[in-house]
mmCIF file of C-alpha atoms and ligand atoms in Angstrom:
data_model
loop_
_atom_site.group_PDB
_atom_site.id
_atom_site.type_symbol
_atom_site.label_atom_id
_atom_site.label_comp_id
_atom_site.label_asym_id
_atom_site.label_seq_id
_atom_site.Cartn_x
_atom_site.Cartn_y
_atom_site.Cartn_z
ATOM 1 C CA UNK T 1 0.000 0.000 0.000
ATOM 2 C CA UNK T 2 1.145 3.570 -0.670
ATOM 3 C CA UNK T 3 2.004 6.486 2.168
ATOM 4 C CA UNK T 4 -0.213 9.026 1.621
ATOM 5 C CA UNK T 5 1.071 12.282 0.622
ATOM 6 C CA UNK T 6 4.663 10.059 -0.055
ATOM 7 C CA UNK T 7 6.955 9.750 -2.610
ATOM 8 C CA UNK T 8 8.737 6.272 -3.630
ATOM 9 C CA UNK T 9 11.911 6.833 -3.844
ATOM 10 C CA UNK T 10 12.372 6.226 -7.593
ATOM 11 C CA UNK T 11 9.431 9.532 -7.507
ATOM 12 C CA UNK T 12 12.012 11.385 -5.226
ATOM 13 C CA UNK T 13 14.825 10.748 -6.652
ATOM 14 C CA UNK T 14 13.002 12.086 -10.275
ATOM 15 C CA UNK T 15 12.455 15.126 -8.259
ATOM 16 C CA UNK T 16 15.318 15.850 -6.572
ATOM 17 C CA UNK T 17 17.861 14.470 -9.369
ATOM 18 C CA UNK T 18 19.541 12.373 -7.146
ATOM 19 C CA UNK T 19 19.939 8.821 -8.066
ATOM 20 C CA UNK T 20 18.170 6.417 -5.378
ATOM 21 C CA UNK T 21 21.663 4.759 -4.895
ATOM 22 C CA UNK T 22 22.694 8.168 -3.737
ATOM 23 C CA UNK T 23 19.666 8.597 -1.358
ATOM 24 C CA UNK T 24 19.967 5.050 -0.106
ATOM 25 C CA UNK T 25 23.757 6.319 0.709
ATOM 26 C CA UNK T 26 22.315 9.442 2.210
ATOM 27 C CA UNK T 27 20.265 7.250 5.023
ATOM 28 C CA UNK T 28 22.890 4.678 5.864
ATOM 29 C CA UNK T 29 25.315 7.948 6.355
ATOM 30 C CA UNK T 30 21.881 9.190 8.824
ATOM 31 C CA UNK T 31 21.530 12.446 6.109
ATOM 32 C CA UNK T 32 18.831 12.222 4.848
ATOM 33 C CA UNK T 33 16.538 9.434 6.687
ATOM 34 C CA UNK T 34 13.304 8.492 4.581
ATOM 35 C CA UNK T 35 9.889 10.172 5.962
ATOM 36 C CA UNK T 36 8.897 6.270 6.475
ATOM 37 C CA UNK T 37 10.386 2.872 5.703
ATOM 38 C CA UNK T 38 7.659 0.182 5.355
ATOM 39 C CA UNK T 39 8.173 -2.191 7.999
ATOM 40 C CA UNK T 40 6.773 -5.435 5.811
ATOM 41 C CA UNK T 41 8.445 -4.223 2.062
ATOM 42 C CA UNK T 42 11.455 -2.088 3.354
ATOM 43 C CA UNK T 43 10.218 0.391 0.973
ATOM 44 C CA UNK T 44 11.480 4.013 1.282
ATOM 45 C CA UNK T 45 8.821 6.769 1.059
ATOM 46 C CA UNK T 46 9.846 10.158 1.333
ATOM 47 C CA UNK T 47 7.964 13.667 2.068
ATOM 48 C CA UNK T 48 7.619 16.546 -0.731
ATOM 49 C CA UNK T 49 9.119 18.600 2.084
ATOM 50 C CA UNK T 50 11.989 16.655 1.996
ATOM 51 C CA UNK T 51 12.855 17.841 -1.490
ATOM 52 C CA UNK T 52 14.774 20.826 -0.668
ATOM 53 C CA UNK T 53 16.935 19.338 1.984
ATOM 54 C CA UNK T 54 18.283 16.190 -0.428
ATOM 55 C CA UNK T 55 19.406 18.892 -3.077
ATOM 56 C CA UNK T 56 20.962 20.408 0.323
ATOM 57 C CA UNK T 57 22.718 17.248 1.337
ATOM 58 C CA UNK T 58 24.056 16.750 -2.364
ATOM 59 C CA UNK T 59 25.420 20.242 -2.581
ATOM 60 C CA UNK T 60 27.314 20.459 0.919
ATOM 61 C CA UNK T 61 28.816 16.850 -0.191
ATOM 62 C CA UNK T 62 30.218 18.508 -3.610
ATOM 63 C CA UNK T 63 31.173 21.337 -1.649
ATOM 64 C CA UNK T 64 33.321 18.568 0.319
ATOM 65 C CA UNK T 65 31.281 19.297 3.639
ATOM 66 C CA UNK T 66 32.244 16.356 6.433
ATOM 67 C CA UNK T 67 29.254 14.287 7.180
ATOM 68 C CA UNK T 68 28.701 14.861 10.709
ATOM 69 C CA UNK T 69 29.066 18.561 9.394
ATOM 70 C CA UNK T 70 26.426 18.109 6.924
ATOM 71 C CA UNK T 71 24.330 16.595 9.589
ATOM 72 C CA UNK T 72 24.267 19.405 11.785
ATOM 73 C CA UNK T 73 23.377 22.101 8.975
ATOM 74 C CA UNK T 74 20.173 20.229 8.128
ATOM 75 C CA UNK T 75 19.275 20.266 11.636
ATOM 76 C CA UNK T 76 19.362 24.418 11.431
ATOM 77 C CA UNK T 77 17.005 26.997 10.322
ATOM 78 C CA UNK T 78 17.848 28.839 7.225
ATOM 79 C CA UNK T 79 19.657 31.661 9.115
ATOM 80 C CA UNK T 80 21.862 29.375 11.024
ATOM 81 C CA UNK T 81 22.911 26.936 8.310
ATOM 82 C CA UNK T 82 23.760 29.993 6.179
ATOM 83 C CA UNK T 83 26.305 30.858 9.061
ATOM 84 C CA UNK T 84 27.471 27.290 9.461
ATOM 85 C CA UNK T 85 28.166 27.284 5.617
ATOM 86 C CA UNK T 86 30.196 30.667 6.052
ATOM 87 C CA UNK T 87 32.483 29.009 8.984
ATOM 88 C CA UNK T 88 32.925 26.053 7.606
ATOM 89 C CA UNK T 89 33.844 27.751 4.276
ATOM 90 C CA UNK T 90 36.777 30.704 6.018
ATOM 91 C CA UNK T 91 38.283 27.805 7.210
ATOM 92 C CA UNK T 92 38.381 25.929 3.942
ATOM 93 C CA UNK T 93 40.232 28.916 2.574
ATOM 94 C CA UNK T 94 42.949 29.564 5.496
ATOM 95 C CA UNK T 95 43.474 26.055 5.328
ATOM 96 C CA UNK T 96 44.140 25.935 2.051
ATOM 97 C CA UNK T 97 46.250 29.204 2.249
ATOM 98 C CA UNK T 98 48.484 27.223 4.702
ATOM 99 C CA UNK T 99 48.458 24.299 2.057
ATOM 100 C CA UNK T 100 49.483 26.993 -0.580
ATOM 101 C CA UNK T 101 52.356 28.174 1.594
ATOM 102 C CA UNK T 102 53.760 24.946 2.489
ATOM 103 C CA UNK T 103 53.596 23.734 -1.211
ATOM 104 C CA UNK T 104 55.346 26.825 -2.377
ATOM 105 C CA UNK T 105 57.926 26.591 0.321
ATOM 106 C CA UNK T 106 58.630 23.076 -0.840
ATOM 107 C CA UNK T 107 59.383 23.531 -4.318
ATOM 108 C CA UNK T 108 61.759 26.044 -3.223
ATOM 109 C CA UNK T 109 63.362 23.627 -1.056
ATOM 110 C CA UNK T 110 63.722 21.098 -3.339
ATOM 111 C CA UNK T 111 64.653 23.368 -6.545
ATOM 112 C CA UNK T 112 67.066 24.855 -4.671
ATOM 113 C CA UNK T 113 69.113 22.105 -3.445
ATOM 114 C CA UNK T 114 69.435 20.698 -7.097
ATOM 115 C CA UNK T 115 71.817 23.814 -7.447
ATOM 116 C CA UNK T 116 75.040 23.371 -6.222
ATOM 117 C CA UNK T 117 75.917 26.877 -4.410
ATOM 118 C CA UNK T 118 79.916 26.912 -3.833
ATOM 119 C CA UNK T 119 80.032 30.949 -2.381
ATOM 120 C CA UNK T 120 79.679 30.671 1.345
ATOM 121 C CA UNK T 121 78.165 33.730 2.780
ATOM 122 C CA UNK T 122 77.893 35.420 5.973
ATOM 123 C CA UNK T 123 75.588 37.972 8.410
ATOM 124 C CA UNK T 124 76.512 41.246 9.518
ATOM 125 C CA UNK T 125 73.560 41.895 11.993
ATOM 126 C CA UNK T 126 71.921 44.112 14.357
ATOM 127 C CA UNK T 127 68.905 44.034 16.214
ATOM 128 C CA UNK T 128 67.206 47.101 18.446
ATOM 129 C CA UNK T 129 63.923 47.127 20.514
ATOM 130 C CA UNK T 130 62.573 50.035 22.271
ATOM 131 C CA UNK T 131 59.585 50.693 24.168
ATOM 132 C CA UNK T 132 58.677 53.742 22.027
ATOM 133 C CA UNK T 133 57.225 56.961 23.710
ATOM 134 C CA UNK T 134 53.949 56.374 24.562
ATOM 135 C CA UNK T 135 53.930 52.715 26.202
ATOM 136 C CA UNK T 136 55.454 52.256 29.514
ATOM 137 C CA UNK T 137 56.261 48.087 28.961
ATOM 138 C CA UNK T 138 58.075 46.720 25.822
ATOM 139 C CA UNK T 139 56.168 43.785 24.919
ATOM 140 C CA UNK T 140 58.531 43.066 21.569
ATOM 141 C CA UNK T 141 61.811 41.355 22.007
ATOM 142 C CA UNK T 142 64.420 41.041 19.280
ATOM 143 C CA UNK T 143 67.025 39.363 18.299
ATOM 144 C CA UNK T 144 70.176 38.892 15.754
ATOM 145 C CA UNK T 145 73.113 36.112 15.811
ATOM 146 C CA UNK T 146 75.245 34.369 13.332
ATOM 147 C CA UNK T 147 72.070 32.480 12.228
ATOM 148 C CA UNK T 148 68.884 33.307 13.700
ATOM 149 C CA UNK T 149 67.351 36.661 13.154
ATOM 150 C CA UNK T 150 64.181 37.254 14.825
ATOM 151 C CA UNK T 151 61.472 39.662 15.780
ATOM 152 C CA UNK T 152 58.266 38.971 18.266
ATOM 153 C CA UNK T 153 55.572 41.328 18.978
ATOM 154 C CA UNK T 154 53.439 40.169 22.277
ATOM 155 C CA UNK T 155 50.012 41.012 23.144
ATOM 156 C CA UNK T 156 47.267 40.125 26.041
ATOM 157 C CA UNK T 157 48.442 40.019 29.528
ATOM 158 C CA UNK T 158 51.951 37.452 29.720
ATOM 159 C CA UNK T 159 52.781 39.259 26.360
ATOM 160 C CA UNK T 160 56.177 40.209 27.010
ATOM 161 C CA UNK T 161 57.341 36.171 28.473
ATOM 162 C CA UNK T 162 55.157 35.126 25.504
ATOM 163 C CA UNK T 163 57.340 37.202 22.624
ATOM 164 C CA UNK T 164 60.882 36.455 24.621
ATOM 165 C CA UNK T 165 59.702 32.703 25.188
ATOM 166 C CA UNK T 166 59.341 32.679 21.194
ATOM 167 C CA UNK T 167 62.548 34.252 20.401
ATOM 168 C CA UNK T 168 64.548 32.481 23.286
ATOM 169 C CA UNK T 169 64.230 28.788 21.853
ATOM 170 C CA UNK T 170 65.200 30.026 18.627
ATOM 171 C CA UNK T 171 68.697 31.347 20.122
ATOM 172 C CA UNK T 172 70.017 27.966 21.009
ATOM 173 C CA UNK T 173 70.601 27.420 16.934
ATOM 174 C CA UNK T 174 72.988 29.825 17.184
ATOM 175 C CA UNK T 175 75.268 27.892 19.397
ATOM 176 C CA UNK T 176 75.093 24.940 17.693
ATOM 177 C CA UNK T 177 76.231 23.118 14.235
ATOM 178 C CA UNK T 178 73.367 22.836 11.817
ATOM 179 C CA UNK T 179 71.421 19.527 12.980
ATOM 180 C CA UNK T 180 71.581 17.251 10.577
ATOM 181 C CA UNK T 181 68.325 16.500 8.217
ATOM 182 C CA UNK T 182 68.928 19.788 6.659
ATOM 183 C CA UNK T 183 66.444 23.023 6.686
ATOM 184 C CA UNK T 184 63.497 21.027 7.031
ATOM 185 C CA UNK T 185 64.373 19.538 10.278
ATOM 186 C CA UNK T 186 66.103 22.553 11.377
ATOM 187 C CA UNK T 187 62.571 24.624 10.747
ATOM 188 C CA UNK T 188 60.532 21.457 12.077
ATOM 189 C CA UNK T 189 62.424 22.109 15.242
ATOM 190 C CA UNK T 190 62.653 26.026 15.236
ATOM 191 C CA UNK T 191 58.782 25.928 14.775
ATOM 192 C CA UNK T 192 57.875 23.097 17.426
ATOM 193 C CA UNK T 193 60.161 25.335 19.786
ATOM 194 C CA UNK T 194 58.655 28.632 19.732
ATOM 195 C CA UNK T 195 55.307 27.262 19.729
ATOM 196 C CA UNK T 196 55.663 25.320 22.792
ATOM 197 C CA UNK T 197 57.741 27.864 24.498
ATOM 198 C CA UNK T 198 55.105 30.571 23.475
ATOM 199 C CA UNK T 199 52.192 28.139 25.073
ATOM 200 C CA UNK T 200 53.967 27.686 28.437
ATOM 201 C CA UNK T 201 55.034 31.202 28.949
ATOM 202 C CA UNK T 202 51.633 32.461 27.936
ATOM 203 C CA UNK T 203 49.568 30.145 29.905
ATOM 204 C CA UNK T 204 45.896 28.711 29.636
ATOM 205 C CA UNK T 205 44.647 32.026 27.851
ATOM 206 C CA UNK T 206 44.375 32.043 24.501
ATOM 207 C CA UNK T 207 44.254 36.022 24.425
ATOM 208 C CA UNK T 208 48.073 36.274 25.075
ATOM 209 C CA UNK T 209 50.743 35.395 22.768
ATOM 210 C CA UNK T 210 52.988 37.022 20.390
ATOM 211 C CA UNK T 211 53.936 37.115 16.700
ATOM 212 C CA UNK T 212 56.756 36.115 15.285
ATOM 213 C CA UNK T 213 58.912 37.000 12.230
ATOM 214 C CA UNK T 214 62.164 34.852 12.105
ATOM 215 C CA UNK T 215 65.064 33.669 9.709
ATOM 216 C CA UNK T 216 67.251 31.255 9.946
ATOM 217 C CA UNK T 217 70.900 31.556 7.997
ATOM 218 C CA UNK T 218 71.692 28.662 6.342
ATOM 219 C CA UNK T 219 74.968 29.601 4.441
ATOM 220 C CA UNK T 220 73.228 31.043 1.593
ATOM 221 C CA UNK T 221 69.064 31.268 2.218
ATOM 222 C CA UNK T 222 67.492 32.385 4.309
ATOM 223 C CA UNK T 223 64.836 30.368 6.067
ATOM 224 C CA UNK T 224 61.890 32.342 7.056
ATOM 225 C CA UNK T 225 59.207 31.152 9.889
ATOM 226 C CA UNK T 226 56.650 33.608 10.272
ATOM 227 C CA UNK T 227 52.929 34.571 11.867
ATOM 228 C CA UNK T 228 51.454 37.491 12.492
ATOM 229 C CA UNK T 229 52.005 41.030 11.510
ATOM 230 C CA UNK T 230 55.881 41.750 11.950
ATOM 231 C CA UNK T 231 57.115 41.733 8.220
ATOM 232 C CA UNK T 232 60.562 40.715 6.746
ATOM 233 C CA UNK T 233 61.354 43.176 3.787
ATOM 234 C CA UNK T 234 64.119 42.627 1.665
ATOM 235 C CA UNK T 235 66.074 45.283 0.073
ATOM 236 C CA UNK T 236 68.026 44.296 -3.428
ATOM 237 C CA UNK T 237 69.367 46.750 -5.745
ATOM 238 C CA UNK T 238 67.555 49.507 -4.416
ATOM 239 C CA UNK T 239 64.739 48.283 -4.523
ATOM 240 C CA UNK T 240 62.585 46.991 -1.207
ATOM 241 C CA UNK T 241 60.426 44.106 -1.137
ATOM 242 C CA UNK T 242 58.350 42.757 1.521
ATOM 243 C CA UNK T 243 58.435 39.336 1.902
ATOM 244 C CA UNK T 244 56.298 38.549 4.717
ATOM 245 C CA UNK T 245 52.293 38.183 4.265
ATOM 246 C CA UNK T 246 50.723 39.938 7.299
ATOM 247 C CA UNK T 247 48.083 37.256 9.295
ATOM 248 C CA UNK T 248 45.586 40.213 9.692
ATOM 249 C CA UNK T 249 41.810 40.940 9.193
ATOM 250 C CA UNK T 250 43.180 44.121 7.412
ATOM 251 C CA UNK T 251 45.471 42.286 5.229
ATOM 252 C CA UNK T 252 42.580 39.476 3.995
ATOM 253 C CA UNK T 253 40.159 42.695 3.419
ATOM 254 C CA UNK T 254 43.050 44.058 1.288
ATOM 255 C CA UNK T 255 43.162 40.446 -0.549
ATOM 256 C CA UNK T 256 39.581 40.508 -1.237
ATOM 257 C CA UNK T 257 39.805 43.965 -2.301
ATOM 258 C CA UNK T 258 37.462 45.085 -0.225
ATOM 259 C CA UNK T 259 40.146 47.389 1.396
ATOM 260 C CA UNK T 260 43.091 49.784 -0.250
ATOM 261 C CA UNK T 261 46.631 49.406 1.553
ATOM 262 C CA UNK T 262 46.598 53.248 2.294
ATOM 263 C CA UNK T 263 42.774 52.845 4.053
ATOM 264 C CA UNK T 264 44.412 49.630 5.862
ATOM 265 C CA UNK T 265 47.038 52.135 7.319
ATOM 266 C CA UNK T 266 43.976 53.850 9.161
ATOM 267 C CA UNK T 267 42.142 51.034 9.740
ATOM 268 C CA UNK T 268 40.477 51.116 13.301
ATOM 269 C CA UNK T 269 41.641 47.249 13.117
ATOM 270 C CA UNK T 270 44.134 47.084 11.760
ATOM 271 C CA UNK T 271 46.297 45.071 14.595
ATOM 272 C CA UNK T 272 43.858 42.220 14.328
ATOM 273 C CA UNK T 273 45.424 39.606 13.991
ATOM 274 C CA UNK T 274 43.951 36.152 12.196
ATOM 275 C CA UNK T 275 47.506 34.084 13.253
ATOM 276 C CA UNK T 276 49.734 34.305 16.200
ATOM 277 C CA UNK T 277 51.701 31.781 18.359
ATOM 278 C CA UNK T 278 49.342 32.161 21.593
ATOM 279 C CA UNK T 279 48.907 30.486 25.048
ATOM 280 C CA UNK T 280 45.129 28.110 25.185
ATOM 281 C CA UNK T 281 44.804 25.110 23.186
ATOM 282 C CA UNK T 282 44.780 26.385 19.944
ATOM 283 C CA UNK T 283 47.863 25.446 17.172
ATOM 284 C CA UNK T 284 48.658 28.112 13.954
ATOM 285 C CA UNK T 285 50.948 27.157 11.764
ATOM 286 C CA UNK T 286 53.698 29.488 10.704
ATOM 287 C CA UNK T 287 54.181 30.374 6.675
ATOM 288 C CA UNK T 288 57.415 28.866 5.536
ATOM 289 C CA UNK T 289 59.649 30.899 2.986
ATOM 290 C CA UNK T 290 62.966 30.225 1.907
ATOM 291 C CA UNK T 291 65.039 32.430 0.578
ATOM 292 C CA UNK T 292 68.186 32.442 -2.304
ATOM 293 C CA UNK T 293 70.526 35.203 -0.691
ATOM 294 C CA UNK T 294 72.523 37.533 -2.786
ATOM 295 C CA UNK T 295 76.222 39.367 -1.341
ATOM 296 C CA UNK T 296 74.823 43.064 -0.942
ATOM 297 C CA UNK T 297 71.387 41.631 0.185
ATOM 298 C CA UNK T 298 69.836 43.049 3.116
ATOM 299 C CA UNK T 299 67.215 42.330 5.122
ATOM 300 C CA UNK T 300 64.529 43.701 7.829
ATOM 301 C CA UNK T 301 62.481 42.511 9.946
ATOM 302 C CA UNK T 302 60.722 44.677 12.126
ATOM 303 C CA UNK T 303 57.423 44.923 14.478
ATOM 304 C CA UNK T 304 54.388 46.747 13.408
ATOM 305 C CA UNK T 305 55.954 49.135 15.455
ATOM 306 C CA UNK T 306 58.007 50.232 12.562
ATOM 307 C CA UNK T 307 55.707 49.310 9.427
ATOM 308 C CA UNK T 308 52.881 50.853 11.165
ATOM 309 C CA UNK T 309 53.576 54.603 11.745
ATOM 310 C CA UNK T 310 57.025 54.589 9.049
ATOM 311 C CA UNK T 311 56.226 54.546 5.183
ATOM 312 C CA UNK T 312 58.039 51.779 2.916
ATOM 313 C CA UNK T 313 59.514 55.038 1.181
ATOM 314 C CA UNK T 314 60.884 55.527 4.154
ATOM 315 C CA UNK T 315 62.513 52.587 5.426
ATOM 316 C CA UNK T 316 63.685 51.951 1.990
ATOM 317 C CA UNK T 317 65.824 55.477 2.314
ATOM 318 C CA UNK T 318 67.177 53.799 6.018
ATOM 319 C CA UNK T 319 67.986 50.884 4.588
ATOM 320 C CA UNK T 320 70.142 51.980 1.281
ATOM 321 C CA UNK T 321 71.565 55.162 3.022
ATOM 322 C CA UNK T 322 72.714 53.591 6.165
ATOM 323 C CA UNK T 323 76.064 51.470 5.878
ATOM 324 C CA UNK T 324 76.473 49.104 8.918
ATOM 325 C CA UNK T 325 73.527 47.375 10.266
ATOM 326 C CA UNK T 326 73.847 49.348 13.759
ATOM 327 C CA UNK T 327 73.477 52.432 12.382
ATOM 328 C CA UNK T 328 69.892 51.359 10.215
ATOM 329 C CA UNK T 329 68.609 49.983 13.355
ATOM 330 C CA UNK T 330 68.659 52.934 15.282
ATOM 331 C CA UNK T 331 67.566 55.348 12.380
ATOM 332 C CA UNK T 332 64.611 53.211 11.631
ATOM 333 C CA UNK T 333 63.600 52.934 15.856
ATOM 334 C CA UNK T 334 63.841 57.224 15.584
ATOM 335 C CA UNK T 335 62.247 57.354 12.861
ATOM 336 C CA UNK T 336 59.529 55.757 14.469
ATOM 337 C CA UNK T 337 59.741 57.639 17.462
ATOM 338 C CA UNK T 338 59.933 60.802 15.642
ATOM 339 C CA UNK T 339 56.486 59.903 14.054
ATOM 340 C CA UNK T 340 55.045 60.127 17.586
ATOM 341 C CA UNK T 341 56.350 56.542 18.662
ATOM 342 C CA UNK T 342 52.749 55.384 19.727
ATOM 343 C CA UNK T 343 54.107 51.229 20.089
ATOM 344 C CA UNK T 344 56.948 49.679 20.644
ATOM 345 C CA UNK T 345 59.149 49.059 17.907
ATOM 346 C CA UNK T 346 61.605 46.171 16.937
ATOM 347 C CA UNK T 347 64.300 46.029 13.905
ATOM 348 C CA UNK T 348 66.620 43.700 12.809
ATOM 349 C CA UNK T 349 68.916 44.085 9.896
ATOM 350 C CA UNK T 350 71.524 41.623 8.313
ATOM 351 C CA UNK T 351 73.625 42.442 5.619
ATOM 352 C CA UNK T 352 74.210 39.641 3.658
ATOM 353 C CA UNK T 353 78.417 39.406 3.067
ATOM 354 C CA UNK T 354 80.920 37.216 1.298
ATOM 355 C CA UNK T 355 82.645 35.069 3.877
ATOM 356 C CA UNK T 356 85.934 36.198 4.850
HETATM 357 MN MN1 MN G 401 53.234 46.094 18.067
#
């Protein structure tokens, strides 16, 4: 006998376009259960009603929606499910922005090592912090060595252990031989360190942590591990590059073009931050860069201290008229505290030299 008001589901599937092997699918996976199985044929019958929400179920799978996921979408009104959709989609896209990264990263790696680089280079380096002129606490730390350059801007309470945690177990690679397994273990490590330092020194809240903007020297790249909104810029020939992506709200609004780089610079948000190594349960993953260094390279890295209140104009002027590293350092730090030094500011430079 036939439901009344019921579909079969060779009728449903005509009307929803979905094959009945796909529906059967949907109710063993508890999608899409049938409005009533008939407990003597087995027979699925299915509601008009349930039209909508099969085409629903199909189009969340193609968007490559987990099941359970899928599951708990259905179960929302409109309004809800359209906000479900939105989450689960933002994190599609960082997460496949940190897939992009890592993939780019790699085929640098593994072009570069093809090439057979006989010119051993060397850092000259120099690294400044200061509290600028309007906050009491310097919640940056910096630092420069033989290998590791780094900068780390803290925030939340426990921000200041939380940056020096991150740049204090990068330090011990200065004191020791490259490990062996190359740059990827040596980043592996570099990046397991900081975050775990950053976590313990931060503590249970997730609202304190620090970015961090590093490189390692290898002999002749430059490794980069960063998160957050320090940058590394680059200067070559003249010319200055930045080679950092900021982890910002500002910086995605700017990707989507919803936001010019000059409004970003006035941005009431613009020190949101979307990444950062922080304290809580929560893991980001650092972007990856490495980087073919040139003799007469030189680079910056800096806090937001810097890049936020000094134009690129600017620093690139510092950077080509200054000689030694020392000297750029402390012209970049006044020339943020000349433009009213409203945070703290962090630079490191390294000239990149023949070895002697
Ligand atoms: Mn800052």
């Amino acid at each position: 006998m036939r439901a009344v008001g019921m579909l079969t589901i060779g009728a449903f599937a005509k009307a929803c376009r979905l094959s009945p092997k796909a529906l059967r699918l949907y109710d063993e996976l508890d999608l899409l259960r049938p409005a009533r199985v008939d407990p003597e044929t087995g027979y699925r019958y299915y509601a008009v009603e349930q039209l909508e929400q099969a085409r629903l179920v199909a189009w969340l799978r193609r968007l490559g929606m987990p099941l359970a996921r899928i599951r708990r979408v259905c179960a929302l009104d409109d309004a809800d499910a359209a906000r479900e959709i939105r989450v689960y989609w933002a994190r599609v896209e960082a997460e496949t922005a940190m897939r992009r990264e890592l993939a780019a990263f790699l085929v640098d790696h593994l072009s570069s090592t093809s090439r057979k680089d006989t010119t051993m280079l060397e850092l000259r380096y120099c690294a400044l912090s200061d509290p600028g002129l309007v906050r009491t606490a310097n919640q940056d730390a910096a630092y420069a060595g033989a290998r590791v350059l780094a900068v780390a801007d803290g925030f939340g309470p426990g921000g200041a252990p939380a940056s020096s945690a991150a740049v204090e177990a990068l330090r011990y690679l200065d004191r020791e031989p490259l490990p062996a397994g190359g740059v990827l273990s040596l980043l592996e490590d570099a990046v397991r360190g900081a975050t775990e330092a950053v976590r313990e020194a931060a503590g249970p809240d997730a609202g304190a942590g620090t970015t961090l903007t590093a490189g390692v020297w290898t002999g002749s790249q430059l490794a980069l591990v960063h998160i957050g909104d320090s940058r590394a810029y680059l200067l070559r020939e003249g010319g200055l590059f930045r080679i950092t992506h900021d982890h910002t709200v500002v910086q995605s609004m700017i990707d989507e073009g919803r936001l010019t780089a000059e409004e970003a610079l006035t941005h009431p948000q613009r020190a949101l931050l979307l990444r950062a190594l922080t304290g809580g349960g929560t893991t980001a993953v650092p972007d990856l860069r490495l980087h073919d260094a040139r003799p007469g390279d030189r680079y910056l890295l800096c806090s937001d201290g810097l890049s936020g209140v000094v134009p690129d104009e600017e620093i690139r002027g510092v950077l080509t008229s200054a000689p030694a590293p020392d000297e750029a350092v402390r012209t970049l730090v006044g020339a943020a505290n000349a433009a009213g030094g409203p945070d703290n500011v962090s630079c490191v430079v390294a000239d990149v030299m023949e070895a002697a």
